[in-house]
CSV table of C-alpha atoms in Angstrom, one decimal:
chain,number,residue,atom,x,y,z
A,15,MET,CA,22.8,39.3,44.6
A,16,SER,CA,26.6,38.2,43.8
A,17,PRO,CA,28.0,37.7,40.3
A,18,PRO,CA,28.0,33.4,40.6
A,19,TYR,CA,24.9,33.1,41.8
A,20,ALA,CA,23.3,34.7,39.4
A,21,VAL,CA,24.4,33.3,36.6
A,22,ALA,CA,23.8,30.1,38.1
A,23,VAL,CA,19.8,31.2,38.8
A,24,ILE,CA,20.4,32.6,34.5
A,25,LEU,CA,21.1,29.0,33.6
A,26,SER,CA,18.9,27.6,35.7
A,27,THR,CA,15.9,29.7,34.2
A,28,LEU,CA,17.5,28.5,30.7
A,29,SER,CA,17.2,25.3,31.7
A,30,ILE,CA,13.8,25.2,32.2
A,31,LEU,CA,12.6,26.9,29.9
A,32,LEU,CA,13.8,24.7,27.0
A,33,THR,CA,12.9,21.7,29.2
A,34,LEU,CA,9.0,23.4,28.2
A,35,VAL,CA,9.9,23.6,24.8
A,36,SER,CA,11.2,20.6,24.7
A,37,SER,CA,8.2,19.1,26.3
A,38,HIS,CA,5.6,21.3,23.9
A,39,TYR,CA,7.1,19.3,20.4
A,40,SER,CA,7.5,16.2,21.8
A,41,SER,CA,4.2,15.9,22.9
A,42,SER,CA,2.3,17.4,19.6
A,43,SER,CA,-0.4,14.6,18.8
A,44,SER,CA,-0.5,13.1,15.7
A,45,ASP,CA,-3.0,10.4,13.9
A,46,TYR,CA,-0.4,8.0,13.4
A,47,PRO,CA,2.5,5.9,15.2
A,48,PRO,CA,6.2,6.2,15.5
A,49,SER,CA,7.2,4.5,13.7
A,50,LEU,CA,4.8,5.8,11.1
A,51,GLN,CA,6.0,8.9,11.8
A,52,ALA,CA,9.4,8.1,10.9
A,53,SER,CA,8.2,8.0,7.4
A,54,PRO,CA,6.7,11.5,5.7
A,55,GLU,CA,5.2,9.8,2.9
A,56,PHE,CA,2.9,8.4,5.6
A,57,ALA,CA,2.4,11.9,7.3
A,58,GLU,CA,2.6,14.6,4.4
A,59,TRP,CA,0.0,15.2,2.0
A,60,ARG,CA,1.3,15.1,-1.7
A,61,SER,CA,-0.7,16.8,-4.6
A,62,ALA,CA,-0.7,13.9,-7.9
A,63,HIS,CA,-3.9,14.1,-10.3
A,64,ALA,CA,-6.6,11.7,-11.1
A,65,THR,CA,-8.9,10.5,-13.3
A,66,TYR,CA,-11.8,7.7,-14.0
A,67,TYR,CA,-12.8,4.4,-15.9
A,68,ALA,CA,-16.1,3.3,-15.9
A,69,ALA,CA,-16.3,-0.8,-16.2
A,70,ALA,CA,-17.5,-1.3,-19.3
A,71,ASP,CA,-17.9,-4.9,-18.7
A,72,PRO,CA,-17.8,-7.0,-14.8
A,73,ARG,CA,-14.4,-8.1,-16.6
A,74,ASP,CA,-12.4,-5.3,-16.3
A,75,ALA,CA,-12.2,-5.8,-13.1
A,76,VAL,CA,-10.1,-8.9,-13.4
A,77,GLY,CA,-7.2,-8.9,-13.9
A,78,GLY,CA,-3.9,-5.8,-12.8
A,79,ALA,CA,-0.7,-5.4,-13.1
A,80,CYS,CA,-0.4,-6.3,-9.3
A,81,GLY,CA,-1.6,-10.3,-10.1
A,82,TYR,CA,-4.6,-10.4,-7.2
A,83,GLY,CA,-7.1,-11.3,-10.0
A,84,ASP,CA,-10.6,-10.9,-9.4
A,85,LEU,CA,-11.0,-7.9,-7.3
A,86,VAL,CA,-14.4,-8.0,-6.4
A,87,LYS,CA,-14.2,-11.8,-5.0
A,88,GLY,CA,-10.5,-10.6,-3.4
A,89,GLY,CA,-12.1,-8.4,-1.0
A,90,TYR,CA,-11.2,-5.1,-2.7
A,91,GLY,CA,-13.8,-3.8,-4.1
A,92,MET,CA,-14.5,-0.4,-5.9
A,93,ALA,CA,-11.9,0.7,-3.3
A,94,THR,CA,-8.8,0.5,-5.9
A,95,VAL,CA,-6.2,2.9,-7.6
A,96,GLY,CA,-4.2,2.1,-11.0
A,97,LEU,CA,-1.0,4.2,-10.5
A,98,SER,CA,1.4,6.3,-12.5
A,99,GLU,CA,4.8,4.9,-13.1
A,100,THR,CA,6.0,7.6,-10.6
A,101,LEU,CA,3.9,5.4,-8.3
A,102,PHE,CA,4.5,2.2,-9.1
A,103,GLU,CA,7.7,1.2,-8.1
A,104,ARG,CA,7.8,-2.0,-10.4
A,105,GLY,CA,4.9,-3.3,-8.6
A,106,GLN,CA,6.5,-3.6,-5.0
A,107,ILE,CA,4.0,-0.6,-4.1
A,108,CYS,CA,1.1,-3.5,-4.8
A,109,GLY,CA,-1.0,-3.4,-2.1
A,110,ALA,CA,-0.1,0.1,0.0
A,111,CYS,CA,-3.0,2.2,0.7
A,112,PHE,CA,-3.5,5.8,0.5
A,113,GLU,CA,-6.2,7.5,0.9
A,114,LEU,CA,-6.9,10.7,-1.9
A,115,ARG,CA,-9.4,14.2,-1.7
A,116,CYS,CA,-10.3,16.6,-4.2
A,117,VAL,CA,-8.2,19.9,-4.4
A,118,ASP,CA,-8.0,23.7,-6.4
A,119,ASP,CA,-11.5,22.9,-8.0
A,120,ASN,CA,-14.4,24.0,-6.2
A,121,ARG,CA,-16.6,22.8,-9.4
A,122,TRP,CA,-16.1,20.0,-9.1
A,123,CYS,CA,-14.6,18.7,-5.6
A,124,ILE,CA,-17.5,17.8,-3.1
A,125,PRO,CA,-16.1,19.3,0.1
A,126,GLY,CA,-15.5,17.2,2.7
A,127,THR,CA,-14.5,14.3,1.6
A,128,SER,CA,-12.0,11.8,1.0
A,129,ILE,CA,-11.5,8.3,-0.1
A,130,ILE,CA,-9.5,5.1,0.7
A,131,VAL,CA,-7.6,2.5,-2.1
A,132,THR,CA,-5.5,0.1,-2.2
A,133,ALA,CA,-2.9,0.1,-5.3
A,134,THR,CA,-4.2,-2.6,-7.8
A,135,ASN,CA,-3.3,-1.5,-11.0
A,136,PHE,CA,-0.6,-0.1,-13.0
A,137,CYS,CA,-1.1,2.9,-15.4
A,138,ALA,CA,1.2,2.8,-18.4
A,139,PRO,CA,2.7,6.0,-19.9
A,140,ASN,CA,1.6,6.7,-23.7
A,141,TYR,CA,4.5,8.8,-24.7
A,142,GLY,CA,2.2,9.3,-27.9
A,143,PHE,CA,1.3,13.0,-25.8
A,144,THR,CA,3.8,14.3,-23.5
A,145,SER,CA,3.2,14.1,-20.0
A,146,ASP,CA,1.4,18.2,-19.3
A,147,GLY,CA,-0.7,17.4,-23.0
A,148,GLY,CA,-2.4,14.0,-22.8
A,149,GLY,CA,-0.1,11.5,-21.1
A,150,HIS,CA,-1.4,11.5,-17.7
A,151,CYS,CA,0.0,8.5,-16.9
A,152,ASN,CA,3.7,9.3,-18.5
A,153,PRO,CA,7.3,10.3,-16.2
A,154,PRO,CA,6.9,12.8,-13.5
A,155,ASN,CA,3.2,12.6,-13.1
A,156,LYS,CA,2.4,11.2,-10.1
A,157,HIS,CA,-1.2,10.0,-11.2
A,158,PHE,CA,-4.2,7.9,-9.9
A,159,VAL,CA,-6.6,6.0,-12.5
A,160,LEU,CA,-10.1,5.5,-9.7
A,161,PRO,CA,-13.0,3.2,-10.9
A,162,ILE,CA,-15.4,6.0,-11.5
A,163,GLU,CA,-17.2,4.5,-8.0
A,164,SER,CA,-14.8,6.2,-5.8
A,165,PHE,CA,-14.0,9.1,-8.0
A,166,GLU,CA,-17.7,10.2,-7.8
A,167,LYS,CA,-17.5,10.1,-3.9
A,168,ILE,CA,-14.4,13.1,-3.8
A,169,ALA,CA,-16.1,15.1,-7.4
A,170,ILE,CA,-18.1,15.6,-10.0
A,171,TRP,CA,-17.5,13.2,-13.1
A,172,LYS,CA,-17.2,15.8,-15.0
A,173,ALA,CA,-14.3,16.6,-13.7
A,174,GLY,CA,-11.7,15.2,-15.9
A,175,ASN,CA,-8.0,14.9,-15.3
A,176,MET,CA,-9.0,16.3,-11.8
A,177,PRO,CA,-5.9,17.5,-8.6
A,178,VAL,CA,-6.2,15.6,-5.3
A,179,GLN,CA,-3.5,15.3,-2.6
A,180,TYR,CA,-3.1,12.0,-1.6
A,181,ARG,CA,-1.1,10.0,1.3
A,182,ARG,CA,-0.4,6.9,2.3
A,183,ILE,CA,-2.0,5.3,5.5
A,184,LYS,CA,-1.8,2.0,7.6
A,185,CYS,CA,-4.2,-0.7,5.2
A,186,ARG,CA,-7.4,-2.1,7.2
A,187,LYS,CA,-8.1,-5.6,6.1
A,188,GLU,CA,-11.0,-8.1,7.4
A,189,GLY,CA,-9.7,-12.1,8.2
A,190,GLY,CA,-5.8,-12.6,7.8
A,191,ILE,CA,-3.3,-12.6,5.0
A,192,ARG,CA,-4.0,-14.7,1.8
A,193,PHE,CA,-1.7,-17.2,0.1
A,194,THR,CA,-3.1,-18.1,-3.6
A,195,VAL,CA,-0.4,-21.3,-4.8
A,196,THR,CA,-0.8,-22.0,-8.6
A,197,GLY,CA,2.2,-23.4,-10.3
A,198,SER,CA,3.1,-26.8,-11.4
A,199,GLY,CA,5.7,-30.2,-10.6
A,200,ILE,CA,9.1,-27.9,-9.1
A,201,PHE,CA,7.7,-24.6,-10.1
A,202,ILE,CA,6.1,-23.0,-6.8
A,203,SER,CA,3.6,-19.5,-7.8
A,204,VAL,CA,2.3,-17.4,-4.6
A,205,LEU,CA,-0.4,-14.7,-4.5
A,206,ILE,CA,-0.1,-12.6,-1.4
A,207,SER,CA,-3.0,-10.8,-0.7
A,208,ASN,CA,-5.1,-8.7,1.8
A,209,VAL,CA,-2.3,-7.6,3.4
A,210,ALA,CA,-3.4,-5.3,6.6
A,211,GLY,CA,0.0,-2.6,7.9
A,212,HIS,CA,1.9,-1.1,5.2
A,213,GLY,CA,0.4,-3.3,2.3
A,214,ASP,CA,2.8,-4.0,0.2
A,215,ILE,CA,5.4,-7.3,0.6
A,216,VAL,CA,9.0,-6.6,-0.1
A,217,ALA,CA,10.2,-10.2,0.8
A,218,VAL,CA,8.7,-13.9,1.0
A,219,LYS,CA,10.2,-17.2,2.6
A,220,VAL,CA,8.2,-20.6,2.0
A,221,LYS,CA,8.8,-23.7,3.6
A,222,GLY,CA,7.7,-27.3,4.4
A,223,SER,CA,8.1,-29.9,7.0
A,224,ARG,CA,11.0,-31.3,5.0
A,225,THR,CA,13.0,-28.6,3.7
A,226,GLY,CA,14.4,-25.0,5.5
A,227,TRP,CA,13.4,-21.6,4.5
A,228,LEU,CA,13.4,-20.6,0.7
A,229,PRO,CA,13.5,-17.1,-0.3
A,230,MET,CA,10.8,-16.3,-3.3
A,231,GLY,CA,11.9,-14.7,-6.0
A,232,ARG,CA,8.8,-11.9,-6.8
A,233,ASN,CA,7.7,-12.7,-10.5
A,234,TRP,CA,5.4,-9.9,-11.0
A,235,GLY,CA,3.0,-7.5,-8.8
A,236,GLN,CA,2.5,-9.1,-5.6
A,237,ILE,CA,2.8,-12.6,-7.1
A,238,TRP,CA,5.7,-14.8,-5.9
A,239,HIS,CA,7.6,-17.9,-6.7
A,240,VAL,CA,10.6,-20.8,-5.4
A,241,ASN,CA,11.9,-24.4,-8.1
A,242,ALA,CA,11.4,-26.3,-4.5
A,243,LEU,CA,9.4,-29.9,-4.5
A,244,LEU,CA,6.9,-28.7,-1.7
A,245,GLN,CA,4.2,-31.7,-2.8
A,246,ASN,CA,3.3,-33.6,0.2
A,247,GLN,CA,3.9,-31.9,2.9
A,248,PRO,CA,2.3,-28.3,4.8
A,249,LEU,CA,3.7,-25.2,4.4
A,250,SER,CA,4.6,-22.6,5.8
A,251,PHE,CA,5.2,-18.0,5.3
A,252,GLU,CA,7.3,-15.2,6.5
A,253,VAL,CA,6.5,-12.2,4.8
A,254,THR,CA,7.8,-9.0,5.3
A,255,SER,CA,6.0,-5.7,5.1
A,256,SER,CA,7.9,-2.0,3.5
A,257,ASP,CA,8.0,-1.0,7.2
A,258,GLY,CA,10.5,-3.8,7.8
A,259,LYS,CA,8.1,-5.8,9.8
A,260,THR,CA,7.5,-9.1,9.1
A,261,LEU,CA,4.8,-12.0,10.4
A,262,THR,CA,5.2,-15.9,10.2
A,263,SER,CA,2.1,-18.0,9.5
A,264,TYR,CA,3.0,-21.3,10.3
A,265,ASN,CA,1.4,-24.3,8.9
A,266,VAL,CA,-1.0,-22.5,6.6
A,267,ALA,CA,-1.5,-24.9,3.6
A,268,PRO,CA,-1.9,-28.6,5.2
A,269,LYS,CA,-0.1,-31.6,3.8
A,270,ASP,CA,-2.6,-32.3,1.0
A,271,TRP,CA,-3.2,-28.9,-0.9
A,272,THR,CA,-3.0,-28.9,-4.0
A,273,PHE,CA,-2.6,-25.8,-6.8
A,274,GLY,CA,-5.4,-23.4,-6.9
A,275,GLN,CA,-6.0,-23.6,-3.5
A,276,THR,CA,-6.2,-20.2,-1.8
A,277,PHE,CA,-5.0,-20.1,2.5
A,278,GLU,CA,-5.5,-17.5,4.7
A,279,GLY,CA,-2.8,-16.6,7.7
A,280,LYS,CA,-1.9,-14.5,10.4
A,281,GLN,CA,-2.5,-10.4,10.1
A,282,PHE,CA,0.3,-7.5,10.7
A,283,GLU,CA,-1.3,-5.5,13.2
A,284,THR,CA,-3.2,-2.1,13.0
């Protein structure tokens, strides 16, 4: 075999091997589509802790730092969670979905279980305690506060401050995105709820039949506002989720809409 021919054979063999290796790694399976694989938080389990609260009164399920109001009537039920300051992102995370599982404690964990919850509230820091001495929601702790009904699906209630693992997942919701319009006069406030996909909204625009698209500002949680005269005209909404996807729902509210009403628009695909 002449030297030039031998070199050609070697290079050809290396090319085949590199192709096989590349094919092996690029074809590895995943539970998430490419748009989510690009975000490590959707694929990787991360460490945190979780505690629970037991609602002493049905009114305890109403309110919260995301603005969703009555969680049962809103369709969230007990599959909800309050997040520590490190995770809460000043309310932008409201509406995102997480999968949690109990780890590292065979006495209290229920093996082979996990729960899916939606971020609906904030767990405020308690600086009367250190972060490792009772201040569960103090920075830099990653902490989840669950209704006891959800907590008991992954651990025995006696567990207390339980080590868990979590990851973001896509939200699956029944029906379309809901727009609850409140306010007075030219002050228009809109609660955006029941969002599928990434779940958390980062930008909102509203349009009347006699206006262009008007950017709305985040008031708090997932409540957005704008100062504009929008009465007596149908309303359309454009919402953008944290993955950059934008969804437009035209003429969601009819011309004769009034404050206090809720309207249903389109929904992100999951």
